[in-house]
Every structure is written in structure tokens, then in C-alpha cells.
Coordinates of C-alpha atoms in Angstrom, one line a residue:
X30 CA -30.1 -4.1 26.7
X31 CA -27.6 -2.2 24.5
X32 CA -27.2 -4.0 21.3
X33 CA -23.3 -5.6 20.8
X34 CA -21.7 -4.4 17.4
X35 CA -21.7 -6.5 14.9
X36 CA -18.1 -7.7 14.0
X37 CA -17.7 -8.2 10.5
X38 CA -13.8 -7.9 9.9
X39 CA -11.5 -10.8 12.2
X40 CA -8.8 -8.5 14.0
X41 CA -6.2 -11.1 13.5
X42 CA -2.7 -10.2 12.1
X43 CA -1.9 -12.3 9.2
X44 CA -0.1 -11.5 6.0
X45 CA -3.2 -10.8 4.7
X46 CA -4.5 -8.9 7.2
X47 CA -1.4 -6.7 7.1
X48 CA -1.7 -6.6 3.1
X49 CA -5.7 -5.2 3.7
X50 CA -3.9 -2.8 6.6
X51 CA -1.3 -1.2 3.8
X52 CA -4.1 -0.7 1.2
X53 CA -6.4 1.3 3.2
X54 CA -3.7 3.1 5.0
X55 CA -3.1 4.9 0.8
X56 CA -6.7 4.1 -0.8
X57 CA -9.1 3.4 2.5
X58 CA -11.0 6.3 4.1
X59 CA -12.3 6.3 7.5
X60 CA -15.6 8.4 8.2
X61 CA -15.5 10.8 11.3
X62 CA -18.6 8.6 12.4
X63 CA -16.2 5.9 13.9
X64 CA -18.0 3.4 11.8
X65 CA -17.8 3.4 8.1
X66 CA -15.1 3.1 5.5
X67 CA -14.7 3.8 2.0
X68 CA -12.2 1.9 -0.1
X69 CA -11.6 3.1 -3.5
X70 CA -9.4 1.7 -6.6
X71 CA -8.9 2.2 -10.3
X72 CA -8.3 -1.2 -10.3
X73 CA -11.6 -3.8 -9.5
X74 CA -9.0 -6.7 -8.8
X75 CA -7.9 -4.7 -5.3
X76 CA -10.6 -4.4 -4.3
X77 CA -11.3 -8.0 -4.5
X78 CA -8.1 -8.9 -2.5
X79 CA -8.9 -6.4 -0.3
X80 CA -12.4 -8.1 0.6
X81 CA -10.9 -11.7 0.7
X82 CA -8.0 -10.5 3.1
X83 CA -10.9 -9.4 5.2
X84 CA -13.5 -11.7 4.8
X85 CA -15.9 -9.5 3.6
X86 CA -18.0 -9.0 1.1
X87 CA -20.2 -6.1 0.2
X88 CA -21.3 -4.4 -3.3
X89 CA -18.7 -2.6 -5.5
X90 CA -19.9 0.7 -6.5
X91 CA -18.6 3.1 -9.1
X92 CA -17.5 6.9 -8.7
X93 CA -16.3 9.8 -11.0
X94 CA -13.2 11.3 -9.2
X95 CA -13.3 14.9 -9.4
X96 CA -10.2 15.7 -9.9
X97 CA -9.4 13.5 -13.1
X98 CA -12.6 12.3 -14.1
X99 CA -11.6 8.4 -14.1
X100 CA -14.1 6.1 -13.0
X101 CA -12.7 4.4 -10.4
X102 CA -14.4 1.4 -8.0
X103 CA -15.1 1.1 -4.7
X104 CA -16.9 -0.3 -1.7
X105 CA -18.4 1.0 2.0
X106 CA -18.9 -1.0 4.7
X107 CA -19.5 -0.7 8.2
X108 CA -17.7 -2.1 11.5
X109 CA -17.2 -0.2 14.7
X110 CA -14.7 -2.5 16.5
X111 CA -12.4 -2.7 12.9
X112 CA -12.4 1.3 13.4
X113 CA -11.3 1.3 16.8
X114 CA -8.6 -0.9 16.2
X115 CA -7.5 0.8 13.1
X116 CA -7.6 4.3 14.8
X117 CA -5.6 2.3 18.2
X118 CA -2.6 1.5 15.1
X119 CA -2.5 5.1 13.9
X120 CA -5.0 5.4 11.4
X121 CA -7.7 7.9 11.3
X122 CA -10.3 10.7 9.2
X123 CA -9.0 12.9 7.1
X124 CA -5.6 10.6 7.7
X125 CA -3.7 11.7 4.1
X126 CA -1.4 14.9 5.5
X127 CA -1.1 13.7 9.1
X128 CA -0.9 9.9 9.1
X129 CA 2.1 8.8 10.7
X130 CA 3.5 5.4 12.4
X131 CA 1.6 2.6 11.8
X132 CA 1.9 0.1 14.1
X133 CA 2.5 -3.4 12.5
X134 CA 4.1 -6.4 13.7
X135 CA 7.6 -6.6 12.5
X136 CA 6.7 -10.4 10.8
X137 CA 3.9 -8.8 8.8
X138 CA 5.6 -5.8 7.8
X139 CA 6.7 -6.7 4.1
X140 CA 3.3 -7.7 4.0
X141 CA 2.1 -4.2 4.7
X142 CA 4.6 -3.3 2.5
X143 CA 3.4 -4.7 -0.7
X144 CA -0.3 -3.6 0.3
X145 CA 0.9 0.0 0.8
X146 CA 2.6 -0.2 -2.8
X147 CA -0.1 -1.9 -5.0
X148 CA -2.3 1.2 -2.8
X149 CA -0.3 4.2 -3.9
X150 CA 3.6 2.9 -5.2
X151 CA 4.7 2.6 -8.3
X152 CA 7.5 1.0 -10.1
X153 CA 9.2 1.8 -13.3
X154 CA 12.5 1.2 -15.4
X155 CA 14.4 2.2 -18.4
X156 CA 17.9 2.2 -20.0
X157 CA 20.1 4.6 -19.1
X158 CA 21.3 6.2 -22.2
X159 CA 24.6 7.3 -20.4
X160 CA 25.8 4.2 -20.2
X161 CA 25.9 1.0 -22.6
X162 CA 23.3 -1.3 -21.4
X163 CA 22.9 0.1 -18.3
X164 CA 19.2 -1.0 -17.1
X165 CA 17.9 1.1 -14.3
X166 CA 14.5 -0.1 -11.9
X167 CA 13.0 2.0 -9.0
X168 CA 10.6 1.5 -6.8
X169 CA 8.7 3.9 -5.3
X170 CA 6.2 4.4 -1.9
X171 CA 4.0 7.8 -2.0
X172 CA 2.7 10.0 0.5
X173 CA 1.7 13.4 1.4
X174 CA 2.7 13.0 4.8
X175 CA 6.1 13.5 5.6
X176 CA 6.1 11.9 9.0
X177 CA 4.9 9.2 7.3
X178 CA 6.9 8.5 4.6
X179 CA 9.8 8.8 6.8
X180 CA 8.5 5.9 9.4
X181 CA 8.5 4.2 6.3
X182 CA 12.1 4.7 5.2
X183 CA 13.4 4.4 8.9
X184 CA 11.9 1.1 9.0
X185 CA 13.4 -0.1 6.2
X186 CA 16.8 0.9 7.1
X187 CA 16.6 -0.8 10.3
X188 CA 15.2 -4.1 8.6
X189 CA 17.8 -4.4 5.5
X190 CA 20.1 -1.5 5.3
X191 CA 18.7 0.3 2.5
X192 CA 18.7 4.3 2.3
X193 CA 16.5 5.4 -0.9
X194 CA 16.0 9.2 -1.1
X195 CA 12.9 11.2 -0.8
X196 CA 11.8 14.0 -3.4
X197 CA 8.9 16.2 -3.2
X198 CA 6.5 16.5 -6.3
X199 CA 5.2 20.1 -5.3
X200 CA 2.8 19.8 -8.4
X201 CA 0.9 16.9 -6.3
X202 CA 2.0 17.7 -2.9
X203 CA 2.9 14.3 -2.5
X204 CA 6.8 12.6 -1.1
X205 CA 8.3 10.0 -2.8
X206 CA 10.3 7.6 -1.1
X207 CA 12.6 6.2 -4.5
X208 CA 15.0 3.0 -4.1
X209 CA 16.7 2.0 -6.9
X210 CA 18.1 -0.5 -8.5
X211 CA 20.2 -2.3 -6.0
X212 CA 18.9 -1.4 -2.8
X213 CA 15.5 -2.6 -4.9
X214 CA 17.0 -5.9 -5.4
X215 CA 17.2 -5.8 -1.1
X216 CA 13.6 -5.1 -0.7
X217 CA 11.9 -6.8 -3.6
X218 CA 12.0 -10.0 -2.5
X219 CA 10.8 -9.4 1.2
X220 CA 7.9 -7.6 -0.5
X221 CA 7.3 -11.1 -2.5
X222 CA 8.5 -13.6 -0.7
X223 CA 6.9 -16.4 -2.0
X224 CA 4.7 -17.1 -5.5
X225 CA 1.3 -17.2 -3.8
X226 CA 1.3 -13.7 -2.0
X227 CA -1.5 -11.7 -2.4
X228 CA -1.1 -8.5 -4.9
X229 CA -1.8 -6.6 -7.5
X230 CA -1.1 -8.8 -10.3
X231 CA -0.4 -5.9 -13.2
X232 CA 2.0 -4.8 -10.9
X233 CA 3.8 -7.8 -9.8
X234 CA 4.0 -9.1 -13.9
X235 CA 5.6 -4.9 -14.2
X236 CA 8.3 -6.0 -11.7
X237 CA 8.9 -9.8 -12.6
X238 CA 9.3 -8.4 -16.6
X239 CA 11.7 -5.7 -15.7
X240 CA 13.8 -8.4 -13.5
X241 CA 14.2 -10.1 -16.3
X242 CA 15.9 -7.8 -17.9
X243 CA 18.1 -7.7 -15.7
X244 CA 18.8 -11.1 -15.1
X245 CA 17.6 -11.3 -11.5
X246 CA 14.5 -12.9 -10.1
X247 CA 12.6 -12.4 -6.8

């Protein structure tokens, strides 16, 4: 009798399910062996959301990167049905160029949202020299697929409006997908809805500070 895979990840949409979804769609890597996974971060905290959001828990590793020589963290792990239902949602090896939709609930979307920006997002502000205490913000998705980081902006103006504008960064071959300051002020607070979502603290403090500048909240 054929042994039955072992399940280790509950396919069960949640906001923290959909949080774990956004981070591996920018720092997960599936395997072509439709089993394992590698999920790698600079930052040791994600990778301990990204294990709770799963219910998993495995050994963190450390790795060189070859490209900038930063040690970085990261874990494997292995789960055949969690691959065949990421692959079913539009993930898949070798995903970084070619990725595409991803096919989230609407509810959890902000959710995948924040995951997908504490993954491979930034955010960043400064005065505006041109004019008197003019404080600017943006916030930023990345990708090197364009197909993807347009689903992303099409979504976005169907949920709340908002337009941004893409650049290229041809040095990186990456898109950026740039809202700034009022249309950020839109999507920030979908992104945190409340003061208990899961994320990448640095990053939320980064936001929070520069709000506060500003004289807003989320």
C-alpha cells in the first residue's frame, strides 16, 4: 500500500496563511522535485512569522549569497500537497521572471499584501527640498516579472482607486510598482488593519515613524 504524504502545512486561508503565501511568492523557492522549498531572509524574525503562519517548525540554516556576500537565514522543508496547492494558485520553480496572478481570496488580499512587502517592498521618505516642509513617503512592491507586478497594480486599482507608476531599475532587472504619498495613505491601512497583524516589525516601526511626521496614523 502506497504510503499517504505527510501534510505538514494546513491549507486553510487565513490572514496568516495569506501573509506566509505573499512571503514566499518574493523570498520562497519551490524545487522542480514538487516537494521541497527553500525560504530565505536577511532578516531571522520572518522567518519566524513565516513558520508560525504555517505551523511549522524546522531548523534555520545560514547561507552566503553569492551575489552580495550577506549572510542571510533560511529554512527547507518538505510537503508535497502544500506544493500542489501552491503551484494550483500560480506559483512555481524558477517562478522570479514568469510568476504571474496569484490567486488569493479578495478578504485576504491585504494580507498577502503586507507579506509580499516585508518579502521584497520597501518604504522610504524624505523632505522635499522644493518645497517648504513638504514631507514625501512611498511605498514600494518589487518584481522582475512584469505580468506580475502589473496583477498587482490592477488589483489595487480595482480595490481602492489608486494608480502608482511602475519604473524599471535596468541595473537589477527588477519593476517597481511606487505609490506615494496620498494614494499611500489609501493602502497603508488595508495593509495594517489592525495593531496585532503579523509583519515585519523594522518595517512597520519605518512606516508608523514616517506617519508621524506627517501627522497621520494607520
Amino acid at each position: 500500500m502506497p504510503m499517504k504524504p505527510l501534510n505538514k502545512v494546513k491549507i486553510k486561508w487565513s490572514p496568516e496563511f495569506a501573509y506566509a503565501i505573499g512571503l514566499l511568492v518574493t523570498d520562497g523557492n519551490l524545487s522542480p522535485d514538487g516537494r521541497h522549498f527553500d525560504f530565505t531572509s536577511q532578516d531571522k524574525e520572518q522567518l519566524l512569522n513565516f513558520m508560525k503562519c504555517l505551523g511549522i517548525k524546522v531548523k534555520i540554516g545560514y547561507k552566503i549569497s553569492g551575489y552580495t556576500g550577506k549572510r542571510s537565514t533560511h529554512i527547507q522543508f518538505g510537503d508535497v500537497n502544500f506544493y500542489k496547492f501552491l503551484f494550483q494558485i500560480g506559483l512555481m520553480p524558477a517562478k522570479t521572471k514568469i510568476i504571474s496572478k496569484i490567486d488569493i481570496p479578495e478578504n485576504y488580499f491585504f494580507d498577502f499584501l503586507r507579506g509580499h512587502h516585508d518579502g521584497d517592498g520597501t518604504f522610504f521618505s524624505y523632505w522635499d527640498p522644493r518645497w517648504k516642509s513638504s514631507f514625501m513617503f512611498y511605498t514600494v512592491f518589487i518584481s522582475a516579472s512584469k505580468k506580475h507586478i502589473d496583477w498587482i497594480r490592477n488589483k489595487l486599482f480595482k480595490l481602492l482607486r489608486i494608480k502608482g507608476h511602475i519604473t524599471r531599475d535596468s541595473k537589477k532587472s527588477v519593476y517597481q510598482l511606487k505609490y506615494a504619498k496620498t494614494e499611500s495613505l489609501k493602502l497603508l491601512p488595508k495593509m495594517y488593519y489592525n495593531s496585532k497583524v503579523i509583519c515585519l516589525s523594522r518595517k512597520r516601526f519605518k512606516i508608523e515613524k514616517a506617519l508621524k511626521i506627517a501627522h497621520k496614523t494607520l
